[in-house]
């Protein structure tokens, strides 16, 4: 019972992809979620709908459009070529971009719920104590929204680990670059190598179970009922 | 009165004879299979239901009791395994098509007639199907190995899960060129530039069919299985960009 070098490489690649994606989503998702939670603009509902799209869209649709959009004949791809950059499909940065889109709602929605639940009152109190906007965010919002952050981080990470359809469409199956865990399992099954497929699948099952268990335990302990 | 009896008898016999055959077809062969099924249904009361997927997936489904009567695979390995483990009727296996691969680019004049572009390597990405999963990918690997360019091109190869995906990588422009099936560019009617790869550069891609246990006693399954080997069916297969084994020459089946 030992994993092949390619499989170990796939596991590391998957963890790296999930970590980078989650970190970037935290940076992009926090202001977006904050805006969604506070704004009264008519744009709120359309933006919220776009954010939620990856929940409903089949990953193959996303992957298919990304392949066309990011390819050298697509608008984004040709722009990148004009700028002297490499196109994104079949590269690790390409997978990060795809994963960020794919896991966006899993980060934004728990955060948005957490931010909404805080309400105006704590922020107004902090403002009367002369806390600046940044100060209010760092010392009031973040601690109060902690369960939301935790839920967002864990879900975005786990969802990226399980990503398959999008990566299959734009990955090109390159070891160390785009050959992630879910694709490795798929390849093993297709090649009738059920032994290795079982090993990786069982590992992923255990991982998923632990993630959800942990999340539930932590959320129960904080008793906030925030997030999902 | 007699007339009515005849009509009734005909109706009953129709019910008794007309059946349906469910065929599991490798993804690359779906279009020809549909045409063959259409031609078959014109002269038969039986109906053909086609279920497509990759050979590996269909194989796994058949192993686990999927309700298929026939299996048209993209290789010979999977049908042979089914025969060995008793899921297929032994002795029924035959080669229904020989796949041909080509090196192709949608850009006219890009791929030369001798495949020299592989040695010059003036491209950024070359698409092929996964050699581990797809017979067409394995053939592409054999060609590159024979030409001595396999190692040198490693950094530029992108692999599709199957030959359809390799085709998609090329036609979307994400890869400048790729190894695809001749049948694909025929079906898509895509011009561009093509290197017709000589047969001695890769082992023949034998696409084999087997009669599965579920279809063994079905008249519909047996009739369609025989029709697949008819001149009419072979003509359709040839027109779609495959070669067929000379009638009665299935000697290689034992391989």
Short mmCIF file of C-alpha atoms in Angstrom, two decimals:
data_model
loop_
_atom_site.label_atom_id
_atom_site.label_comp_id
_atom_site.label_asym_id
_atom_site.label_seq_id
_atom_site.Cartn_x
_atom_site.Cartn_y
_atom_site.Cartn_z
CA UNK A 1 0.00 0.00 0.00
CA UNK A 2 2.04 2.94 -1.20
CA UNK A 3 1.24 5.82 -3.47
CA UNK A 4 3.06 6.39 -6.72
CA UNK A 5 5.15 9.49 -7.21
CA UNK A 6 2.59 11.01 -9.58
CA UNK A 7 -0.16 10.50 -7.02
CA UNK A 8 1.86 12.17 -4.27
CA UNK A 9 2.60 14.98 -6.68
CA UNK A 10 -1.14 15.25 -7.40
CA UNK A 11 -1.94 15.49 -3.69
CA UNK A 12 0.59 18.29 -3.16
CA UNK A 13 -0.58 20.11 -6.24
CA UNK A 14 -4.18 19.91 -5.04
CA UNK A 15 -3.29 21.25 -1.60
CA UNK A 16 -1.27 24.06 -3.17
CA UNK A 17 -4.11 24.93 -5.53
CA UNK A 18 -6.67 24.93 -2.70
CA UNK A 19 -4.45 27.06 -0.44
CA UNK A 20 -3.62 29.69 -3.06
CA UNK A 21 -7.24 29.83 -4.21
CA UNK A 22 -8.57 30.21 -0.66
CA UNK A 23 -6.08 32.94 0.21
CA UNK A 24 -6.86 34.95 -2.92
CA UNK A 25 -10.59 34.40 -2.44
CA UNK A 26 -10.28 35.76 1.08
CA UNK A 27 -8.73 38.94 -0.31
CA UNK A 28 -11.27 39.33 -3.12
CA UNK A 29 -14.28 37.86 -1.34
CA UNK A 30 -14.12 39.97 1.84
CA UNK A 31 -14.66 43.39 0.22
CA UNK A 32 -17.22 41.89 -2.15
CA UNK A 33 -19.15 40.29 0.71
CA UNK A 34 -18.92 43.51 2.73
CA UNK A 35 -20.29 45.52 -0.15
CA UNK A 36 -23.09 43.00 -0.70
CA UNK A 37 -23.97 43.08 2.98
CA UNK A 38 -24.07 46.88 3.31
CA UNK A 39 -25.08 48.30 -0.06
CA UNK A 40 -28.51 49.62 -0.98
CA UNK A 41 -27.58 49.88 -4.65
CA UNK A 42 -29.85 48.35 -7.27
CA UNK A 43 -26.75 46.46 -8.41
CA UNK A 44 -26.83 44.35 -5.28
CA UNK A 45 -29.16 41.63 -6.53
CA UNK A 46 -27.55 41.21 -9.98
CA UNK A 47 -24.08 41.02 -8.41
CA UNK A 48 -25.32 38.57 -5.79
CA UNK A 49 -26.80 36.44 -8.57
CA UNK A 50 -23.53 36.43 -10.53
CA UNK A 51 -21.65 35.49 -7.37
CA UNK A 52 -24.00 32.57 -6.81
CA UNK A 53 -23.90 31.34 -10.42
CA UNK A 54 -21.15 28.73 -9.88
CA UNK A 55 -23.46 27.01 -7.38
CA UNK A 56 -25.92 26.24 -10.14
CA UNK A 57 -23.83 26.06 -13.32
CA UNK A 58 -22.49 22.66 -14.26
CA UNK A 59 -18.68 22.80 -13.92
CA UNK A 60 -18.40 21.65 -17.52
CA UNK A 61 -20.20 24.80 -18.68
CA UNK A 62 -17.78 26.91 -16.69
CA UNK A 63 -14.79 24.95 -18.00
CA UNK A 64 -16.02 25.10 -21.59
CA UNK A 65 -16.51 28.88 -21.50
CA UNK A 66 -13.21 29.42 -19.73
CA UNK A 67 -11.41 27.38 -22.37
CA UNK A 68 -12.89 29.57 -25.08
CA UNK A 69 -12.59 32.86 -23.17
CA UNK A 70 -9.02 32.30 -22.01
CA UNK A 71 -7.80 30.59 -25.20
CA UNK A 72 -5.73 32.51 -27.75
CA UNK A 73 -8.83 33.16 -29.88
CA UNK A 74 -10.92 34.35 -26.94
CA UNK A 75 -11.17 37.96 -25.74
CA UNK A 76 -9.19 37.44 -22.53
CA UNK A 77 -6.64 35.12 -24.12
CA UNK A 78 -5.91 37.40 -27.06
CA UNK A 79 -5.56 40.37 -24.72
CA UNK A 80 -3.03 38.44 -22.67
CA UNK A 81 -1.08 37.53 -25.79
CA UNK A 82 -1.07 41.22 -26.81
CA UNK A 83 0.39 42.03 -23.41
CA UNK A 84 3.13 39.47 -24.00
CA UNK A 85 1.72 37.01 -21.44
CA UNK A 86 1.12 33.29 -21.80
CA UNK A 87 -2.49 32.13 -22.12
CA UNK A 88 -3.99 30.57 -19.00
CA UNK A 89 -5.36 27.15 -19.99
CA UNK A 90 -3.07 24.21 -19.12
CA UNK A 91 -1.20 26.26 -16.47
CA UNK A 92 -1.30 26.41 -12.68
CA UNK A 93 -2.29 30.12 -12.64
CA UNK A 94 -5.10 29.18 -15.04
CA UNK A 95 -6.38 26.62 -12.55
CA UNK A 96 -6.21 29.23 -9.77
CA UNK A 97 -8.34 31.65 -11.79
CA UNK A 98 -10.85 28.91 -12.65
CA UNK A 99 -10.98 27.69 -9.04
CA UNK A 100 -11.54 31.20 -7.73
CA UNK A 101 -14.59 31.56 -9.95
CA UNK A 102 -15.75 28.07 -9.13
CA UNK A 103 -15.45 28.48 -5.34
CA UNK A 104 -16.44 32.15 -5.12
CA UNK A 105 -19.92 31.66 -3.60
CA UNK A 106 -18.52 29.33 -0.96
CA UNK A 107 -16.38 32.18 0.35
CA UNK A 108 -18.68 35.14 -0.26
CA UNK A 109 -22.01 33.83 1.01
CA UNK A 110 -20.94 32.85 4.55
CA UNK A 111 -19.08 36.17 4.85
CA UNK A 112 -22.03 38.16 3.59
CA UNK A 113 -24.35 36.44 6.07
CA UNK A 114 -21.93 37.08 8.90
CA UNK A 115 -21.52 40.75 7.97
CA UNK A 116 -25.28 41.29 7.66
CA UNK A 117 -25.87 39.72 11.06
CA UNK A 118 -23.59 42.25 12.76
CA UNK A 119 -25.95 45.09 11.88
CA UNK A 120 -25.30 48.84 12.19
CA UNK A 121 -25.30 49.15 15.95
CA UNK A 122 -21.79 47.87 16.91
CA UNK A 123 -20.27 49.95 14.11
CA UNK A 124 -22.08 53.10 15.23
CA UNK A 125 -20.92 52.57 18.79
CA UNK A 126 -17.35 52.09 17.61
CA UNK A 127 -17.63 55.23 15.48
CA UNK A 128 -18.75 57.31 18.47
CA UNK A 129 -15.60 56.07 20.19
CA UNK A 130 -13.70 57.63 17.25
CA UNK A 131 -12.62 54.36 15.68
CA UNK A 132 -11.65 54.85 12.04
CA UNK A 133 -13.32 52.83 9.30
CA UNK A 134 -10.35 50.47 9.04
CA UNK A 135 -10.12 50.22 12.81
CA UNK A 136 -13.83 49.39 13.01
CA UNK A 137 -13.43 46.70 10.42
CA UNK A 138 -10.39 45.11 12.05
CA UNK A 139 -11.47 45.30 15.68
CA UNK A 140 -15.24 44.99 15.44
CA UNK A 141 -16.26 43.30 12.20
CA UNK A 142 -13.60 40.64 11.91
CA UNK A 143 -13.95 39.30 15.47
CA UNK A 144 -17.74 39.30 15.25
CA UNK A 145 -17.71 37.64 11.84
CA UNK A 146 -15.18 35.00 12.82
CA UNK A 147 -17.48 32.02 12.29
CA UNK A 148 -18.32 33.37 8.84
CA UNK A 149 -14.64 33.65 7.96
CA UNK A 150 -13.98 30.16 9.24
CA UNK A 151 -16.88 28.69 7.30
CA UNK A 152 -15.86 30.55 4.13
CA UNK A 153 -12.23 29.47 4.36
CA UNK A 154 -13.03 25.83 5.06
CA UNK A 155 -15.73 25.55 2.41
CA UNK A 156 -13.71 27.33 -0.30
CA UNK A 157 -10.70 25.12 0.46
CA UNK A 158 -12.68 21.89 0.51
CA UNK A 159 -14.69 22.79 -2.57
CA UNK A 160 -11.48 23.50 -4.51
CA UNK A 161 -10.00 20.18 -3.41
CA UNK A 162 -13.05 18.46 -4.87
CA UNK A 163 -13.04 20.42 -8.11
CA UNK A 164 -13.11 18.21 -11.17
CA UNK A 165 -15.16 19.23 -14.18
CA UNK A 166 -13.59 22.62 -14.70
CA UNK A 167 -10.05 21.31 -14.35
CA UNK A 168 -10.75 18.44 -16.68
CA UNK A 169 -11.84 20.96 -19.30
CA UNK A 170 -8.94 23.42 -19.06
CA UNK A 171 -6.20 21.42 -17.32
CA UNK A 172 -4.63 19.31 -20.03
CA UNK A 173 -3.53 16.76 -17.44
CA UNK A 174 0.08 17.90 -16.95
CA UNK A 175 1.82 16.26 -13.94
CA UNK A 176 2.91 18.80 -11.33
CA UNK A 177 1.05 21.58 -13.12
CA UNK A 178 -2.58 20.61 -13.66
CA UNK A 179 -2.84 16.90 -12.75
CA UNK A 180 -4.84 17.29 -9.53
CA UNK A 181 -6.23 14.67 -7.17
CA UNK A 182 -9.73 14.39 -8.62
CA UNK A 183 -8.33 14.01 -12.13
CA UNK A 184 -5.84 11.41 -10.89
CA UNK A 185 -8.72 9.38 -9.43
CA UNK A 186 -10.66 9.67 -12.65
CA UNK A 187 -7.62 8.50 -14.64
CA UNK A 188 -7.15 5.50 -12.37
CA UNK A 189 -10.78 4.46 -12.77
CA UNK A 190 -10.63 4.89 -16.54
CA UNK A 191 -7.44 2.86 -16.73
CA UNK A 192 -9.05 0.13 -14.58
CA UNK A 193 -6.50 0.75 -11.84
CA UNK A 194 -9.12 0.44 -9.12
CA UNK A 195 -6.60 -0.17 -6.34
CA UNK A 196 -5.04 3.27 -6.62
CA UNK A 197 -8.43 4.83 -7.28
CA UNK A 198 -9.66 3.33 -4.01
CA UNK A 199 -6.71 4.62 -2.04
CA UNK A 200 -7.08 8.19 -3.25
CA UNK A 201 -10.88 8.14 -3.05
CA UNK A 202 -10.94 6.80 0.49
CA UNK A 203 -8.47 9.49 1.48
CA UNK A 204 -10.65 12.19 -0.05
CA UNK A 205 -13.77 10.76 1.63
CA UNK A 206 -12.09 10.81 5.03
CA UNK A 207 -10.82 14.34 4.39
CA UNK A 208 -14.28 15.62 3.44
CA UNK A 209 -15.91 14.00 6.45
CA UNK A 210 -13.35 15.50 8.82
CA UNK A 211 -13.75 18.95 7.30
CA UNK A 212 -17.51 18.96 7.78
CA UNK A 213 -17.28 17.45 11.25
CA UNK A 214 -14.72 20.04 12.31
CA UNK A 215 -16.79 22.85 10.89
CA UNK A 216 -19.90 21.70 12.73
CA UNK A 217 -18.03 21.31 16.02
CA UNK A 218 -16.49 24.77 15.77
CA UNK A 219 -19.74 26.42 14.74
CA UNK A 220 -21.58 24.73 17.58
CA UNK A 221 -19.03 25.93 20.08
CA UNK A 222 -19.18 29.55 18.98
CA UNK A 223 -23.00 29.47 19.31
CA UNK A 224 -23.35 32.30 16.90
CA UNK A 225 -25.48 30.64 14.32
CA UNK A 226 -23.74 32.74 11.74
CA UNK A 227 -22.61 31.41 8.42
CA UNK A 228 -24.13 28.27 7.10
CA UNK B 1 -63.39 -11.37 -41.46
CA UNK B 2 -60.37 -13.26 -42.72
CA UNK B 3 -58.76 -9.97 -43.45
CA UNK B 4 -59.20 -8.88 -39.83
CA UNK B 5 -57.62 -12.06 -38.59
CA UNK B 6 -54.60 -11.47 -40.79
CA UNK B 7 -54.25 -7.91 -39.53
CA UNK B 8 -54.52 -9.10 -35.95
CA UNK B 9 -51.91 -11.78 -36.54
CA UNK B 10 -49.55 -9.29 -38.13
CA UNK B 11 -49.98 -6.96 -35.17
CA UNK B 12 -49.30 -9.73 -32.70
CA UNK B 13 -46.25 -10.90 -34.59
CA UNK B 14 -44.97 -7.34 -34.69
CA UNK B 15 -45.25 -7.18 -30.94
CA UNK B 16 -43.58 -10.52 -30.59
CA UNK B 17 -40.73 -9.80 -32.99
CA UNK B 18 -39.98 -6.12 -32.68
CA UNK B 19 -37.47 -5.58 -29.94
CA UNK B 20 -35.05 -3.01 -28.85
CA UNK B 21 -31.30 -3.32 -28.59
CA UNK B 22 -29.24 -1.11 -26.31
CA UNK B 23 -25.73 -0.50 -27.54
CA UNK B 24 -22.87 0.95 -25.49
CA UNK B 25 -20.70 2.91 -27.91
CA UNK B 26 -17.26 4.43 -27.44
CA UNK B 27 -17.50 8.21 -27.70
CA UNK B 28 -15.44 8.45 -30.89
CA UNK B 29 -17.79 6.13 -32.75
CA UNK B 30 -21.15 7.65 -31.85
CA UNK B 31 -21.75 9.40 -35.16
CA UNK B 32 -21.11 6.34 -37.36
CA UNK B 33 -23.07 4.19 -34.90
CA UNK B 34 -26.09 6.48 -35.24
CA UNK B 35 -25.90 6.29 -39.03
CA UNK B 36 -25.61 2.53 -38.95
CA UNK B 37 -28.55 2.33 -36.56
CA UNK B 38 -30.64 4.52 -38.85
CA UNK B 39 -29.85 2.40 -41.89
CA UNK B 40 -30.61 -0.73 -39.88
CA UNK B 41 -33.95 0.53 -38.63
CA UNK B 42 -35.16 1.27 -42.14
CA UNK B 43 -35.36 -2.43 -42.89
CA UNK B 44 -36.04 -3.80 -39.47
CA UNK B 45 -38.73 -3.66 -36.85
CA UNK B 46 -36.12 -3.57 -34.14
CA UNK B 47 -35.04 -0.30 -32.64
CA UNK B 48 -31.54 0.65 -31.58
CA UNK B 49 -30.83 2.70 -28.46
CA UNK B 50 -27.33 4.16 -28.26
CA UNK B 51 -25.57 4.96 -25.02
CA UNK B 52 -22.19 6.59 -25.34
CA UNK B 53 -19.24 7.17 -23.05
CA UNK B 54 -15.54 6.51 -22.84
CA UNK B 55 -14.52 2.88 -23.28
CA UNK B 56 -13.20 2.71 -19.73
CA UNK B 57 -16.38 4.07 -18.19
CA UNK B 58 -18.66 1.85 -20.26
CA UNK B 59 -16.50 -1.13 -19.36
CA UNK B 60 -16.85 -0.37 -15.65
CA UNK B 61 -20.61 0.03 -16.06
CA UNK B 62 -20.95 -3.28 -17.91
CA UNK B 63 -18.93 -4.99 -15.20
CA UNK B 64 -21.44 -3.70 -12.70
CA UNK B 65 -24.54 -4.81 -14.53
CA UNK B 66 -25.40 -1.96 -16.88
CA UNK B 67 -28.30 -2.93 -19.17
CA UNK B 68 -26.41 -3.07 -22.47
CA UNK B 69 -26.75 -5.74 -25.16
CA UNK B 70 -23.73 -4.85 -27.29
CA UNK B 71 -20.50 -3.03 -26.66
CA UNK B 72 -18.62 -1.14 -29.38
CA UNK B 73 -15.33 -0.26 -27.72
CA UNK B 74 -12.51 1.97 -28.92
CA UNK B 75 -9.94 -0.72 -28.25
CA UNK B 76 -9.57 -4.49 -28.14
CA UNK B 77 -8.42 -4.79 -24.54
CA UNK B 78 -11.74 -4.02 -22.85
CA UNK B 79 -13.86 -6.35 -25.04
CA UNK B 80 -11.30 -9.10 -24.45
CA UNK B 81 -11.50 -8.62 -20.68
CA UNK B 82 -15.28 -8.82 -20.84
CA UNK B 83 -15.04 -12.04 -22.80
CA UNK B 84 -12.59 -13.46 -20.29
CA UNK B 85 -14.68 -12.65 -17.24
CA UNK B 86 -17.85 -13.99 -18.80
CA UNK B 87 -19.74 -10.71 -19.23
CA UNK B 88 -19.59 -11.06 -23.00
CA UNK B 89 -20.52 -14.02 -25.20
CA UNK B 90 -17.26 -15.78 -25.91
CA UNK B 91 -16.28 -15.95 -29.56
CA UNK B 92 -18.45 -12.99 -30.52
CA UNK B 93 -15.64 -10.44 -30.49
CA UNK B 94 -14.66 -8.88 -33.82
CA UNK B 95 -12.93 -5.77 -35.15
CA UNK B 96 -15.56 -3.43 -36.57
CA UNK B 97 -13.24 -0.54 -37.40
CA UNK B 98 -9.58 0.39 -37.58
CA UNK B 99 -9.00 3.90 -36.30
CA UNK B 100 -6.67 6.25 -38.15
CA UNK B 101 -4.89 9.14 -36.52
CA UNK B 102 -3.71 12.31 -38.19
CA UNK B 103 -1.70 15.31 -37.13
CA UNK B 104 -3.99 18.26 -37.67
CA UNK B 105 -4.22 22.01 -37.39
CA UNK B 106 -7.22 24.14 -38.37
CA UNK B 107 -4.71 26.59 -39.87
CA UNK B 108 -4.13 25.91 -43.59
CA UNK B 109 -0.52 25.23 -44.56
CA UNK B 110 0.57 24.82 -40.94
CA UNK B 111 1.09 21.08 -40.77
CA UNK B 112 3.27 19.79 -43.64
CA UNK B 113 2.68 16.57 -45.52
CA UNK B 114 5.48 14.67 -43.80
CA UNK B 115 4.99 15.79 -40.24
CA UNK B 116 8.33 17.61 -40.22
CA UNK B 117 6.78 20.25 -38.00
CA UNK B 118 7.18 17.80 -35.11
CA UNK B 119 10.95 17.95 -35.53
CA UNK B 120 11.13 21.68 -36.10
CA UNK B 121 8.92 22.20 -33.09
CA UNK B 122 7.97 25.78 -33.88
CA UNK B 123 4.73 25.47 -31.91
CA UNK B 124 3.85 26.05 -28.29
CA UNK B 125 1.33 23.34 -27.55
CA UNK B 126 0.54 20.00 -29.11
CA UNK B 127 -2.63 18.19 -28.05
CA UNK B 128 -3.14 14.46 -27.85
CA UNK B 129 -5.44 12.09 -25.98
CA UNK B 130 -4.03 10.56 -22.83
CA UNK B 131 -1.81 7.60 -23.88
CA UNK B 132 -2.75 5.85 -20.67
CA UNK B 133 -6.50 6.10 -21.19
CA UNK B 134 -7.18 6.38 -24.90
CA UNK B 135 -6.07 4.08 -27.74
CA UNK B 136 -5.72 7.14 -29.97
CA UNK B 137 -3.43 8.72 -27.39
CA UNK B 138 -1.29 5.61 -27.28
CA UNK B 139 -0.99 5.66 -31.07
CA UNK B 140 0.08 9.33 -30.97
CA UNK B 141 2.74 8.45 -28.42
CA UNK B 142 4.00 5.62 -30.63
CA UNK B 143 4.30 7.97 -33.60
CA UNK B 144 6.30 10.52 -31.62
CA UNK B 145 8.51 7.85 -30.13
CA UNK B 146 9.20 6.38 -33.55
CA UNK B 147 10.15 9.80 -34.86
CA UNK B 148 12.38 10.33 -31.83
CA UNK B 149 10.60 13.50 -30.72
CA UNK B 150 8.66 12.16 -27.71
CA UNK B 151 11.18 13.19 -25.05
CA UNK B 152 11.98 16.54 -26.62
CA UNK B 153 8.32 17.55 -26.85
CA UNK B 154 7.37 16.64 -23.27
CA UNK B 155 7.07 20.22 -22.05
CA UNK B 156 4.68 21.12 -24.82
CA UNK B 157 2.20 18.25 -24.75
CA UNK B 158 -1.30 18.76 -23.41
CA UNK B 159 -3.42 15.69 -22.87
CA UNK B 160 -7.14 15.40 -23.30
CA UNK B 161 -8.96 12.78 -21.33
CA UNK B 162 -10.09 11.33 -24.65
CA UNK B 163 -9.70 12.05 -28.34
CA UNK B 164 -12.73 14.35 -28.38
CA UNK B 165 -11.09 16.61 -25.83
CA UNK B 166 -7.81 16.63 -27.76
CA UNK B 167 -9.80 17.77 -30.77
CA UNK B 168 -11.47 20.48 -28.69
CA UNK B 169 -8.10 21.79 -27.47
CA UNK B 170 -6.98 22.24 -31.08
CA UNK B 171 -10.17 23.65 -32.57
CA UNK B 172 -10.48 26.21 -29.76
CA UNK B 173 -6.95 27.40 -30.62
CA UNK B 174 -5.57 26.48 -27.20
CA UNK B 175 -3.15 24.08 -28.88
CA UNK B 176 -1.72 24.94 -32.30
CA UNK B 177 -1.96 21.38 -33.52
CA UNK B 178 -2.81 17.92 -32.30
CA UNK B 179 -3.12 14.22 -32.93
CA UNK B 180 -6.79 13.58 -33.65
CA UNK B 181 -8.84 10.90 -35.37
CA UNK B 182 -9.33 11.18 -39.11
CA UNK B 183 -13.01 10.48 -38.44
CA UNK B 184 -13.23 13.60 -36.30
CA UNK B 185 -12.06 16.04 -38.93
CA UNK B 186 -14.28 14.29 -41.46
CA UNK B 187 -17.28 14.59 -39.16
CA UNK B 188 -16.57 18.21 -38.28
CA UNK B 189 -15.88 19.04 -41.92
CA UNK B 190 -12.89 21.01 -40.71
CA UNK B 191 -10.33 21.85 -43.37
CA UNK B 192 -6.94 23.17 -42.30
CA UNK B 193 -3.76 21.19 -42.73
CA UNK B 194 -3.26 17.51 -42.11
CA UNK B 195 -0.46 14.97 -42.02
CA UNK B 196 -1.87 11.57 -42.93
CA UNK B 197 0.29 9.43 -40.68
CA UNK B 198 1.65 6.25 -42.33
CA UNK B 199 0.24 3.10 -40.76
CA UNK B 200 3.67 1.68 -39.93
CA UNK B 201 4.30 4.43 -37.36
CA UNK B 202 1.70 3.12 -34.92
CA UNK B 203 0.01 -0.11 -34.03
CA UNK B 204 -3.44 -0.42 -35.58
CA UNK B 205 -6.21 0.96 -33.39
CA UNK B 206 -8.52 -2.03 -33.35
CA UNK B 207 -11.98 -1.02 -32.29
CA UNK B 208 -13.73 -4.20 -31.29
CA UNK B 209 -17.33 -5.13 -30.63
CA UNK B 210 -18.74 -7.88 -28.43
CA UNK B 211 -22.16 -9.31 -27.81
CA UNK B 212 -22.90 -9.03 -24.10
CA UNK B 213 -24.63 -11.71 -22.02
CA UNK B 214 -27.78 -9.61 -21.76
CA UNK B 215 -28.12 -9.57 -25.55
CA UNK B 216 -27.31 -13.23 -26.04
CA UNK B 217 -30.89 -14.41 -26.41
CA UNK B 218 -32.34 -11.21 -27.81
CA UNK B 219 -33.36 -11.33 -31.47
CA UNK B 220 -32.90 -7.57 -31.77
CA UNK B 221 -29.37 -7.69 -30.37
CA UNK B 222 -28.31 -10.60 -32.54
CA UNK B 223 -29.79 -9.10 -35.71
CA UNK B 224 -28.07 -5.77 -35.17
CA UNK B 225 -24.81 -7.48 -34.23
CA UNK B 226 -24.85 -9.30 -37.57
CA UNK B 227 -25.83 -6.16 -39.42
CA UNK B 228 -22.71 -4.45 -38.06
CA UNK B 229 -20.66 -6.93 -40.08
CA UNK B 230 -22.65 -6.43 -43.26
CA UNK B 231 -21.34 -4.71 -46.37
CA UNK B 232 -23.77 -1.86 -45.85
CA UNK B 233 -22.51 -1.11 -42.35
CA UNK B 234 -18.89 -1.45 -43.42
CA UNK B 235 -19.48 1.06 -46.18
CA UNK B 236 -20.79 3.61 -43.67
CA UNK B 237 -17.82 2.96 -41.39
CA UNK B 238 -15.34 3.45 -44.22
CA UNK B 239 -17.00 6.68 -45.32
CA UNK B 240 -16.63 8.09 -41.84
CA UNK B 241 -12.83 7.87 -41.92
CA UNK B 242 -12.14 4.42 -40.52
CA UNK B 243 -10.69 1.41 -42.21
CA UNK B 244 -12.35 -1.97 -42.00
CA UNK B 245 -10.78 -5.38 -41.79
CA UNK B 246 -11.20 -7.44 -44.95
CA UNK B 247 -14.31 -9.61 -44.76
CA UNK B 248 -13.68 -12.84 -42.92
CA UNK B 249 -10.19 -11.76 -41.91
CA UNK B 250 -10.54 -11.56 -38.16
CA UNK B 251 -7.39 -13.61 -37.57
CA UNK B 252 -5.93 -10.92 -35.32
CA UNK B 253 -8.84 -11.23 -32.91
CA UNK B 254 -6.88 -13.76 -30.92
CA UNK B 255 -4.25 -11.13 -30.17
#
